[in-house]
Amino acid sequence: MIRKALTTFTLLAVLLVSLAACSSGGNNGSSSPADNSGSGSGGSADAEKVTIKMMHLWPDGSNSSQNKLVKQIIMEYEEANPGVTIKTEVLENEQYKNKLKVLSASNSLPDVGFTWAAGFLEPYVKGNLFAPLDDLLEGDLNGQFVAGTTEAYAIDGKTYALPVELNIVPVFYNKAIFEKHNLEAPKTYEEFEHVVKTLRENGVTPVALGAKDAWTGSFWYMYLADRLGGPDLLDESIANQTFQDPKLIEAAKLAQELVDMDAFVKGFNGLSNEEAKSEFMNEQAAMYAMGTWEVPNYTTAEDVDQAFKDKIGFFKFPVMEGGEGSLNNWVGGPGVGLFVAENSPVKEQAKDFVSFFVQKWGEKSVTEAGIFPATKVDTSAIDLPPMFIDLLNELNNADKVTLYVDVQMKPVASEEHHNQIQALFGKAVTPEEFAKKHEEVLKAGK
């Protein structure tokens, strides 16, 4: 309590000093020219001057498109809101995560920042560090998000961050290879099995998979579980700390059947995702299930041959006869989302900025940064390659986007999930053992 009282007193003192500086025409804090943060009063000496501190993870060198877009949105917000200055701090991904932890320990988070979903988010919410943002979802952002995205940032019925990016996992395929063997993109799992068998009979590797990075194998297991048991099966199983639903075990059996069918590239459990990706890019494998962050490689990337890009299409993971999942259910999830600090002295202004940021990001991110936003996109109003347009339309029409299970799980459970995925695909465990191990680690609550 003493520490809390001292922290509160310190924040009040800083705020009073800041307001005093404003009233005397002083600057609220130094900002680099890149922040576009010269405060203006719009010609009124009485206009309130506010500084919103923002921390993000897109440095100019390594993430220039995102960095440029953030600066542009900040500039537009400051122009529309005279007297408001957005002061930014930019850190690399791991540095960002570490600093977020340090700042949270002293309850001195920036007014606005980025967080990941589910397990990463939880300790900050439990510590009362992030403000609920449900009021923004009832305002200008009502109905703007792709189905299933904001739920990843919800705990106990309240939403604590708003996603700005989203990826789903299609199955990319080489249309030229399919045509050579008189194959079409499958819509049913039976058709998919036919594709796998036909390709193998003709000496073609059906699927590029680098399960050394176990999250890639998890995509396949998740889709099998979804198509068998429906869009809520995995979510509810993790939330209820159980993994004994018969359909989860059946999905594990189907995964091993794919291994027995020789569906995956030789040595897949010892290959990294980058190695598997090379197999697909070099046309040594016909299919590759991966996130939509790969779309530029098949559309706009200047260093990829156009002849190859013209050969690549995608299909939705096929449905199963008697299964409860639909073609419009996707595996995927949001990347990072914007939070507002609960103890921010400018919380309402920060929330207004977050709402503005999410809307502008949705309008500009695809065309200016090649990023799939978490908000719906009017594809009739933008000029993009057909694959971009088609996948954006799929997002707009998605019934459900099931968040990656390793993201949903707590850290120890997530690591065990990866271990068990490798064991399952390597046939080192039975489907029943696979489910039992998940059950045990979920009930441990770590």
GROMACS .gro file of C-alpha atoms in nm:
model
  446
    1MET     CA    1   0.000   0.000   0.000
    2ILE     CA    2   0.286   0.240   0.084
    3ARG     CA    3   0.447   0.173  -0.252
    4LYS     CA    4   0.112   0.227  -0.427
    5ALA     CA    5   0.057   0.554  -0.241
    6LEU     CA    6   0.405   0.677  -0.329
    7THR     CA    7   0.355   0.580  -0.693
    8THR     CA    8   0.025   0.763  -0.706
    9PHE     CA    9   0.179   1.070  -0.541
   10THR     CA   10   0.468   1.063  -0.788
   11LEU     CA   11   0.234   1.038  -1.086
   12LEU     CA   12   0.026   1.329  -0.957
   13ALA     CA   13   0.336   1.536  -0.900
   14VAL     CA   14   0.462   1.465  -1.252
   15LEU     CA   15   0.123   1.551  -1.396
   16LEU     CA   16   0.107   1.880  -1.204
   17VAL     CA   17   0.457   1.976  -1.318
   18SER     CA   18   0.365   1.885  -1.674
   19LEU     CA   19   0.049   2.096  -1.665
   20ALA     CA   20   0.241   2.386  -1.516
   21ALA     CA   21   0.492   2.365  -1.798
   22CYS     CA   22   0.208   2.364  -2.051
   23SER     CA   23   0.048   2.674  -1.900
   24SER     CA   24   0.377   2.860  -1.926
   25GLY     CA   25   0.427   2.757  -2.288
   26GLY     CA   26   0.684   2.486  -2.208
   27ASN     CA   27   0.726   2.160  -2.398
   28ASN     CA   28   0.578   1.843  -2.242
   29GLY     CA   29   0.887   1.641  -2.316
   30SER     CA   30   1.150   1.601  -2.581
   31SER     CA   31   1.059   1.414  -2.899
   32SER     CA   32   1.265   1.320  -3.198
   33PRO     CA   33   1.175   1.480  -3.533
   34ALA     CA   34   1.053   1.135  -3.645
   35ASP     CA   35   0.775   1.155  -3.387
   36ASN     CA   36   0.611   1.451  -3.566
   37SER     CA   37   0.539   1.568  -3.213
   38GLY     CA   38   0.554   1.944  -3.226
   39SER     CA   39   0.254   2.041  -3.017
   40GLY     CA   40   0.013   2.291  -3.159
   41SER     CA   41  -0.288   2.465  -3.010
   42GLY     CA   42  -0.473   2.522  -3.334
   43GLY     CA   43  -0.450   2.898  -3.282
   44SER     CA   44  -0.609   2.891  -2.936
   45ALA     CA   45  -0.400   2.979  -2.635
   46ASP     CA   46  -0.652   2.799  -2.415
   47ALA     CA   47  -0.640   2.464  -2.603
   48GLU     CA   48  -0.552   2.175  -2.372
   49LYS     CA   49  -0.206   2.035  -2.435
   50VAL     CA   50  -0.173   1.662  -2.382
   51THR     CA   51   0.119   1.424  -2.433
   52ILE     CA   52   0.038   1.059  -2.499
   53LYS     CA   53   0.334   0.828  -2.455
   54MET     CA   54   0.339   0.536  -2.697
   55MET     CA   55   0.576   0.240  -2.717
   56HIS     CA   56   0.593   0.015  -3.024
   57LEU     CA   57   0.812  -0.258  -3.171
   58TRP     CA   58   0.873  -0.159  -3.532
   59PRO     CA   59   1.215   0.009  -3.570
   60ASP     CA   60   1.281   0.183  -3.898
   61GLY     CA   61   1.559  -0.050  -4.008
   62SER     CA   62   1.397  -0.389  -3.957
   63ASN     CA   63   1.030  -0.297  -3.998
   64SER     CA   64   1.037   0.011  -4.217
   65SER     CA   65   0.686  -0.030  -4.364
   66GLN     CA   66   0.520  -0.054  -4.022
   67ASN     CA   67   0.739   0.222  -3.881
   68LYS     CA   68   0.646   0.457  -4.163
   69LEU     CA   69   0.277   0.375  -4.122
   70VAL     CA   70   0.284   0.446  -3.748
   71LYS     CA   71   0.444   0.786  -3.811
   72GLN     CA   72   0.183   0.868  -4.074
   73ILE     CA   73  -0.108   0.781  -3.845
   74ILE     CA   74   0.043   0.981  -3.560
   75MET     CA   75   0.085   1.283  -3.786
   76GLU     CA   76  -0.277   1.262  -3.900
   77TYR     CA   77  -0.401   1.231  -3.541
   78GLU     CA   78  -0.198   1.529  -3.423
   79GLU     CA   79  -0.325   1.737  -3.714
   80ALA     CA   80  -0.684   1.642  -3.628
   81ASN     CA   81  -0.629   1.705  -3.256
   82PRO     CA   82  -0.436   2.030  -3.202
   83GLY     CA   83  -0.260   2.033  -2.869
   84VAL     CA   84  -0.209   1.656  -2.856
   85THR     CA   85   0.144   1.522  -2.891
   86ILE     CA   86   0.222   1.153  -2.939
   87LYS     CA   87   0.567   1.077  -2.802
   88THR     CA   88   0.702   0.741  -2.918
   89GLU     CA   89   0.966   0.498  -2.800
   90VAL     CA   90   1.061   0.223  -3.045
   91LEU     CA   91   1.230  -0.105  -2.952
   92GLU     CA   92   1.311  -0.436  -3.121
   93ASN     CA   93   1.076  -0.725  -3.044
   94GLU     CA   94   1.264  -0.890  -2.756
   95GLN     CA   95   1.381  -0.558  -2.611
   96TYR     CA   96   1.021  -0.444  -2.622
   97LYS     CA   97   0.896  -0.748  -2.430
   98ASN     CA   98   1.168  -0.709  -2.167
   99LYS     CA   99   1.102  -0.339  -2.117
  100LEU     CA  100   0.729  -0.402  -2.089
  101LYS     CA  101   0.801  -0.639  -1.800
  102VAL     CA  102   1.031  -0.388  -1.629
  103LEU     CA  103   0.782  -0.102  -1.663
  104SER     CA  104   0.496  -0.316  -1.540
  105ALA     CA  105   0.688  -0.399  -1.221
  106SER     CA  106   0.686  -0.030  -1.129
  107ASN     CA  107   0.338   0.033  -1.272
  108SER     CA  108   0.485   0.285  -1.516
  109LEU     CA  109   0.369   0.154  -1.852
  110PRO     CA  110   0.333   0.394  -2.146
  111ASP     CA  111  -0.014   0.535  -2.203
  112VAL     CA  112  -0.045   0.327  -2.520
  113GLY     CA  113   0.151   0.021  -2.623
  114PHE     CA  114   0.131  -0.318  -2.790
  115THR     CA  115   0.067  -0.657  -2.635
  116TRP     CA  116   0.025  -1.012  -2.757
  117ALA     CA  117  -0.292  -1.209  -2.692
  118ALA     CA  118  -0.409  -1.475  -2.448
  119GLY     CA  119  -0.129  -1.615  -2.229
  120PHE     CA  120   0.100  -1.312  -2.276
  121LEU     CA  121  -0.181  -1.073  -2.190
  122GLU     CA  122  -0.309  -1.247  -1.879
  123PRO     CA  123  -0.054  -1.139  -1.614
  124TYR     CA  124  -0.093  -0.773  -1.714
  125VAL     CA  125  -0.469  -0.798  -1.679
  126LYS     CA  126  -0.445  -0.982  -1.347
  127GLY     CA  127  -0.212  -0.707  -1.227
  128ASN     CA  128  -0.474  -0.442  -1.320
  129LEU     CA  129  -0.227  -0.278  -1.560
  130PHE     CA  130  -0.439  -0.264  -1.878
  131ALA     CA  131  -0.766  -0.072  -1.912
  132PRO     CA  132  -1.079  -0.244  -2.052
  133LEU     CA  133  -1.156  -0.120  -2.404
  134ASP     CA  134  -1.506  -0.257  -2.456
  135ASP     CA  135  -1.647   0.094  -2.485
  136LEU     CA  136  -1.442   0.143  -2.802
  137LEU     CA  137  -1.595  -0.172  -2.951
  138GLU     CA  138  -1.937  -0.018  -2.896
  139GLY     CA  139  -1.837   0.307  -3.068
  140ASP     CA  140  -1.677   0.370  -3.409
  141LEU     CA  141  -1.518   0.023  -3.409
  142ASN     CA  142  -1.849  -0.162  -3.366
  143GLY     CA  143  -1.864  -0.446  -3.620
  144GLN     CA  144  -1.531  -0.354  -3.775
  145PHE     CA  145  -1.323  -0.652  -3.660
  146VAL     CA  146  -1.298  -0.990  -3.829
  147ALA     CA  147  -1.493  -1.252  -3.633
  148GLY     CA  148  -1.293  -1.417  -3.358
  149THR     CA  149  -1.011  -1.162  -3.333
  150THR     CA  150  -1.094  -0.940  -3.036
  151GLU     CA  151  -1.188  -1.248  -2.833
  152ALA     CA  152  -0.817  -1.335  -2.819
  153TYR     CA  153  -0.768  -1.024  -2.602
  154ALA     CA  154  -1.065  -1.087  -2.374
  155ILE     CA  155  -1.036  -1.214  -2.016
  156ASP     CA  156  -1.334  -1.272  -1.790
  157GLY     CA  157  -1.568  -1.106  -2.037
  158LYS     CA  158  -1.369  -0.782  -2.084
  159THR     CA  159  -1.147  -0.682  -2.378
  160TYR     CA  160  -0.807  -0.541  -2.284
  161ALA     CA  161  -0.644  -0.474  -2.623
  162LEU     CA  162  -0.748  -0.422  -2.983
  163PRO     CA  163  -0.565  -0.616  -3.257
  164VAL     CA  164  -0.414  -0.438  -3.555
  165GLU     CA  165  -0.296  -0.735  -3.758
  166LEU     CA  166  -0.429  -1.080  -3.832
  167ASN     CA  167  -0.304  -1.387  -4.013
  168ILE     CA  168  -0.489  -1.698  -4.118
  169VAL     CA  169  -0.346  -2.024  -4.250
  170PRO     CA  170  -0.451  -2.125  -4.603
  171VAL     CA  171  -0.304  -2.421  -4.788
  172PHE     CA  172  -0.095  -2.272  -5.068
  173TYR     CA  173  -0.049  -2.497  -5.369
  174ASN     CA  174   0.135  -2.510  -5.700
  175LYS     CA  175  -0.130  -2.494  -5.970
  176ALA     CA  176   0.111  -2.614  -6.240
  177ILE     CA  177   0.190  -2.935  -6.048
  178PHE     CA  178  -0.181  -2.996  -5.989
  179GLU     CA  179  -0.265  -2.941  -6.355
  180LYS     CA  180   0.013  -3.175  -6.468
  181HIS     CA  181  -0.148  -3.456  -6.268
  182ASN     CA  182  -0.511  -3.363  -6.347
  183LEU     CA  183  -0.582  -3.253  -5.991
  184GLU     CA  184  -0.805  -2.978  -5.856
  185ALA     CA  185  -0.794  -2.793  -5.526
  186PRO     CA  186  -0.978  -3.023  -5.282
  187LYS     CA  187  -1.288  -2.913  -5.093
  188THR     CA  188  -1.344  -3.234  -4.899
  189TYR     CA  189  -1.096  -3.435  -4.695
  190GLU     CA  190  -1.159  -3.737  -4.917
  191GLU     CA  191  -1.055  -3.528  -5.217
  192PHE     CA  192  -0.747  -3.412  -5.026
  193GLU     CA  193  -0.645  -3.773  -4.958
  194HIS     CA  194  -0.686  -3.845  -5.330
  195VAL     CA  195  -0.452  -3.554  -5.410
  196VAL     CA  196  -0.189  -3.685  -5.167
  197LYS     CA  197  -0.203  -4.039  -5.305
  198THR     CA  198  -0.192  -3.927  -5.668
  199LEU     CA  199   0.111  -3.703  -5.612
  200ARG     CA  200   0.299  -3.976  -5.423
  201GLU     CA  201   0.224  -4.230  -5.695
  202ASN     CA  202   0.381  -3.990  -5.944
  203GLY     CA  203   0.694  -3.921  -5.740
  204VAL     CA  204   0.590  -3.574  -5.619
  205THR     CA  205   0.619  -3.462  -5.256
  206PRO     CA  206   0.265  -3.361  -5.156
  207VAL     CA  207   0.326  -3.129  -4.858
  208ALA     CA  208   0.619  -2.915  -4.744
  209LEU     CA  209   0.630  -2.925  -4.363
  210GLY     CA  210   0.910  -2.824  -4.126
  211ALA     CA  211   0.792  -2.974  -3.799
  212LYS     CA  212   1.123  -2.912  -3.624
  213ASP     CA  213   0.942  -2.582  -3.569
  214ALA     CA  214   0.652  -2.761  -3.403
  215TRP     CA  215   0.402  -2.479  -3.448
  216THR     CA  216   0.387  -2.569  -3.819
  217GLY     CA  217   0.269  -2.921  -3.733
  218SER     CA  218   0.023  -2.769  -3.489
  219PHE     CA  219  -0.153  -2.599  -3.783
  220TRP     CA  220  -0.233  -2.940  -3.929
  221TYR     CA  221  -0.354  -3.085  -3.600
  222MET     CA  222  -0.572  -2.780  -3.532
  223TYR     CA  223  -0.743  -2.802  -3.869
  224LEU     CA  224  -0.809  -3.174  -3.826
  225ALA     CA  225  -0.960  -3.108  -3.482
  226ASP     CA  226  -1.170  -2.819  -3.614
  227ARG     CA  227  -1.306  -3.006  -3.915
  228LEU     CA  228  -1.399  -3.301  -3.692
  229GLY     CA  229  -1.530  -3.123  -3.383
  230GLY     CA  230  -1.621  -2.770  -3.491
  231PRO     CA  231  -1.485  -2.422  -3.422
  232ASP     CA  232  -1.523  -2.422  -3.043
  233LEU     CA  233  -1.371  -2.761  -2.962
  234LEU     CA  234  -1.012  -2.650  -2.907
  235ASP     CA  235  -1.103  -2.321  -2.737
  236GLU     CA  236  -1.334  -2.491  -2.489
  237SER     CA  237  -1.094  -2.778  -2.424
  238ILE     CA  238  -0.812  -2.542  -2.332
  239ALA     CA  239  -1.038  -2.316  -2.125
  240ASN     CA  240  -1.176  -2.618  -1.936
  241GLN     CA  241  -0.830  -2.774  -1.896
  242THR     CA  242  -0.928  -3.101  -2.059
  243PHE     CA  243  -0.817  -3.283  -2.372
  244GLN     CA  244  -1.023  -3.601  -2.359
  245ASP     CA  245  -1.288  -3.524  -2.618
  246PRO     CA  246  -1.294  -3.824  -2.857
  247LYS     CA  247  -1.265  -3.591  -3.157
  248LEU     CA  248  -0.933  -3.455  -3.027
  249ILE     CA  249  -0.801  -3.809  -3.014
  250GLU     CA  250  -0.946  -3.882  -3.359
  251ALA     CA  251  -0.770  -3.575  -3.497
  252ALA     CA  252  -0.441  -3.711  -3.363
  253LYS     CA  253  -0.511  -4.042  -3.537
  254LEU     CA  254  -0.574  -3.862  -3.867
  255ALA     CA  255  -0.245  -3.674  -3.829
  256GLN     CA  256  -0.059  -4.004  -3.798
  257GLU     CA  257  -0.251  -4.142  -4.095
  258LEU     CA  258  -0.113  -3.855  -4.303
  259VAL     CA  259   0.235  -3.954  -4.190
  260ASP     CA  260   0.162  -4.314  -4.293
  261MET     CA  261   0.042  -4.189  -4.632
  262ASP     CA  262   0.382  -4.021  -4.679
  263ALA     CA  263   0.204  -3.687  -4.719
  264PHE     CA  264   0.496  -3.478  -4.594
  265VAL     CA  265   0.842  -3.405  -4.725
  266LYS     CA  266   1.107  -3.659  -4.633
  267GLY     CA  267   1.258  -3.595  -4.289
  268PHE     CA  268   0.993  -3.331  -4.208
  269ASN     CA  269   1.026  -3.369  -3.830
  270GLY     CA  270   1.392  -3.267  -3.852
  271LEU     CA  271   1.342  -2.979  -4.095
  272SER     CA  272   1.292  -2.616  -3.997
  273ASN     CA  273   1.010  -2.414  -4.144
  274GLU     CA  274   1.259  -2.221  -4.359
  275GLU     CA  275   1.389  -2.548  -4.504
  276ALA     CA  276   1.036  -2.667  -4.578
  277LYS     CA  277   0.950  -2.331  -4.730
  278SER     CA  278   1.246  -2.369  -4.966
  279GLU     CA  279   1.104  -2.702  -5.086
  280PHE     CA  280   0.782  -2.527  -5.183
  281MET     CA  281   0.949  -2.220  -5.332
  282ASN     CA  282   1.177  -2.444  -5.539
  283GLU     CA  283   0.873  -2.640  -5.662
  284GLN     CA  284   0.984  -2.963  -5.496
  285ALA     CA  285   0.657  -2.989  -5.300
  286ALA     CA  286   0.303  -2.924  -5.419
  287MET     CA  287   0.142  -2.780  -5.103
  288TYR     CA  288   0.239  -2.567  -4.804
  289ALA     CA  289   0.008  -2.469  -4.515
  290MET     CA  290   0.136  -2.141  -4.378
  291GLY     CA  291   0.024  -1.801  -4.249
  292THR     CA  292  -0.077  -1.517  -4.478
  293TRP     CA  293   0.245  -1.336  -4.393
  294GLU     CA  294   0.379  -1.541  -4.688
  295VAL     CA  295   0.141  -1.381  -4.939
  296PRO     CA  296   0.390  -1.116  -5.060
  297ASN     CA  297   0.618  -1.402  -5.176
  298TYR     CA  298   0.342  -1.512  -5.412
  299THR     CA  299   0.226  -1.166  -5.521
  300THR     CA  300   0.436  -0.853  -5.475
  301ALA     CA  301   0.789  -0.957  -5.365
  302GLU     CA  302   1.035  -0.817  -5.617
  303ASP     CA  303   1.298  -1.084  -5.548
  304VAL     CA  304   1.062  -1.372  -5.641
  305ASP     CA  305   1.031  -1.472  -6.005
  306GLN     CA  306   0.695  -1.375  -6.156
  307ALA     CA  307   0.665  -1.709  -6.334
  308PHE     CA  308   0.665  -1.884  -5.996
  309LYS     CA  309   0.418  -1.637  -5.844
  310ASP     CA  310   0.176  -1.702  -6.130
  311LYS     CA  311   0.171  -2.073  -6.039
  312ILE     CA  312   0.063  -2.031  -5.677
  313GLY     CA  313  -0.294  -2.047  -5.550
  314PHE     CA  314  -0.456  -2.135  -5.220
  315PHE     CA  315  -0.744  -2.339  -5.086
  316LYS     CA  316  -0.927  -2.367  -4.755
  317PHE     CA  317  -0.856  -2.671  -4.542
  318PRO     CA  318  -1.110  -2.930  -4.661
  319VAL     CA  319  -1.421  -3.030  -4.468
  320MET     CA  320  -1.492  -3.383  -4.348
  321GLU     CA  321  -1.801  -3.592  -4.403
  322GLY     CA  322  -1.989  -3.599  -4.072
  323GLY     CA  323  -1.759  -3.336  -3.923
  324GLU     CA  324  -1.878  -3.019  -3.753
  325GLY     CA  325  -1.625  -2.772  -3.898
  326SER     CA  326  -1.694  -2.556  -4.205
  327LEU     CA  327  -1.476  -2.423  -4.485
  328ASN     CA  328  -1.512  -2.075  -4.337
  329ASN     CA  329  -1.342  -2.172  -4.011
  330TRP     CA  330  -0.976  -2.075  -4.010
  331VAL     CA  331  -0.674  -2.142  -3.795
  332GLY     CA  332  -0.489  -1.818  -3.730
  333GLY     CA  333  -0.485  -1.527  -3.500
  334PRO     CA  334  -0.400  -1.167  -3.440
  335GLY     CA  335  -0.043  -1.055  -3.402
  336VAL     CA  336  -0.015  -0.762  -3.164
  337GLY     CA  337  -0.289  -0.542  -3.024
  338LEU     CA  338  -0.301  -0.194  -2.872
  339PHE     CA  339  -0.350  -0.151  -2.498
  340VAL     CA  340  -0.414   0.154  -2.283
  341ALA     CA  341  -0.252   0.166  -1.940
  342GLU     CA  342  -0.505   0.152  -1.658
  343ASN     CA  343  -0.318   0.416  -1.457
  344SER     CA  344  -0.257   0.651  -1.753
  345PRO     CA  345  -0.313   1.015  -1.652
  346VAL     CA  346  -0.452   1.073  -2.004
  347LYS     CA  347  -0.654   0.752  -2.032
  348GLU     CA  348  -0.953   0.894  -2.222
  349GLN     CA  349  -0.734   1.073  -2.476
  350ALA     CA  350  -0.527   0.757  -2.512
  351LYS     CA  351  -0.840   0.553  -2.584
  352ASP     CA  352  -0.947   0.804  -2.847
  353PHE     CA  353  -0.605   0.773  -3.012
  354VAL     CA  354  -0.627   0.392  -3.006
  355SER     CA  355  -0.965   0.399  -3.180
  356PHE     CA  356  -0.828   0.638  -3.445
  357PHE     CA  357  -0.512   0.430  -3.489
  358VAL     CA  358  -0.699   0.102  -3.542
  359GLN     CA  359  -0.929   0.258  -3.802
  360LYS     CA  360  -0.646   0.421  -3.997
  361TRP     CA  361  -0.428   0.111  -3.975
  362GLY     CA  362  -0.711  -0.093  -4.125
  363GLU     CA  363  -0.742   0.150  -4.415
  364LYS     CA  364  -0.371   0.172  -4.497
  365SER     CA  365  -0.188  -0.142  -4.379
  366VAL     CA  366  -0.262  -0.365  -4.679
  367THR     CA  367  -0.178  -0.119  -4.954
  368GLU     CA  368   0.111   0.055  -4.780
  369ALA     CA  369   0.273  -0.224  -4.577
  370GLY     CA  370   0.145  -0.555  -4.717
  371ILE     CA  371  -0.012  -0.641  -4.379
  372PHE     CA  372  -0.346  -0.810  -4.320
  373PRO     CA  373  -0.532  -0.602  -4.061
  374ALA     CA  374  -0.765  -0.743  -3.796
  375THR     CA  375  -1.040  -0.511  -3.918
  376LYS     CA  376  -1.250  -0.580  -4.225
  377VAL     CA  377  -1.127  -0.432  -4.553
  378ASP     CA  378  -1.340  -0.296  -4.837
  379THR     CA  379  -1.164  -0.481  -5.119
  380SER     CA  380  -1.366  -0.299  -5.386
  381ALA     CA  381  -1.184   0.022  -5.299
  382ILE     CA  382  -0.823  -0.098  -5.326
  383ASP     CA  383  -0.593  -0.210  -5.607
  384LEU     CA  384  -0.406  -0.528  -5.508
  385PRO     CA  385  -0.308  -0.860  -5.664
  386PRO     CA  386  -0.596  -1.112  -5.679
  387MET     CA  387  -0.458  -1.337  -5.402
  388PHE     CA  388  -0.453  -1.043  -5.159
  389ILE     CA  389  -0.810  -0.954  -5.253
  390ASP     CA  390  -0.932  -1.313  -5.229
  391LEU     CA  391  -0.780  -1.369  -4.885
  392LEU     CA  392  -0.908  -1.037  -4.754
  393ASN     CA  393  -1.256  -1.137  -4.871
  394GLU     CA  394  -1.213  -1.469  -4.692
  395LEU     CA  395  -1.128  -1.280  -4.373
  396ASN     CA  396  -1.431  -1.059  -4.413
  397ASN     CA  397  -1.652  -1.367  -4.450
  398ALA     CA  398  -1.487  -1.587  -4.187
  399ASP     CA  399  -1.722  -1.764  -3.946
  400LYS     CA  400  -1.444  -1.815  -3.692
  401VAL     CA  401  -1.069  -1.769  -3.662
  402THR     CA  402  -0.943  -2.013  -3.397
  403LEU     CA  403  -0.640  -1.873  -3.219
  404TYR     CA  404  -0.326  -2.086  -3.239
  405VAL     CA  405  -0.346  -2.327  -2.945
  406ASP     CA  406   0.016  -2.268  -2.841
  407VAL     CA  407  -0.074  -1.899  -2.800
  408GLN     CA  408  -0.389  -1.982  -2.606
  409MET     CA  409  -0.200  -2.203  -2.364
  410LYS     CA  410   0.012  -2.088  -2.072
  411PRO     CA  411   0.391  -2.108  -2.123
  412VAL     CA  412   0.458  -2.457  -1.979
  413ALA     CA  413   0.155  -2.606  -2.154
  414SER     CA  414   0.252  -2.437  -2.480
  415GLU     CA  415   0.599  -2.590  -2.468
  416GLU     CA  416   0.453  -2.933  -2.393
  417HIS     CA  417   0.211  -2.894  -2.684
  418HIS     CA  418   0.509  -2.839  -2.915
  419ASN     CA  419   0.685  -3.146  -2.772
  420GLN     CA  420   0.375  -3.357  -2.817
  421ILE     CA  421   0.314  -3.237  -3.174
  422GLN     CA  422   0.665  -3.351  -3.268
  423ALA     CA  423   0.613  -3.681  -3.085
  424LEU     CA  424   0.275  -3.734  -3.252
  425PHE     CA  425   0.399  -3.668  -3.605
  426GLY     CA  426   0.711  -3.872  -3.530
  427LYS     CA  427   0.486  -4.156  -3.408
  428ALA     CA  428   0.666  -4.160  -3.073
  429VAL     CA  429   0.333  -4.142  -2.886
  430THR     CA  430  -0.011  -4.285  -2.949
  431PRO     CA  431  -0.307  -4.049  -3.003
  432GLU     CA  432  -0.432  -4.145  -2.656
  433GLU     CA  433  -0.095  -4.064  -2.497
  434PHE     CA  434  -0.090  -3.735  -2.688
  435ALA     CA  435  -0.426  -3.639  -2.538
  436LYS     CA  436  -0.330  -3.755  -2.189
  437LYS     CA  437  -0.012  -3.544  -2.185
  438HIS     CA  438  -0.212  -3.238  -2.287
  439GLU     CA  439  -0.469  -3.309  -2.017
  440GLU     CA  440  -0.201  -3.332  -1.749
  441VAL     CA  441  -0.021  -3.012  -1.841
  442LEU     CA  442  -0.344  -2.813  -1.883
  443LYS     CA  443  -0.466  -2.919  -1.539
  444ALA     CA  444  -0.130  -2.814  -1.392
  445GLY     CA  445  -0.226  -2.459  -1.490
  446LYS     CA  446   0.122  -2.345  -1.589
   0.00000   0.00000   0.00000
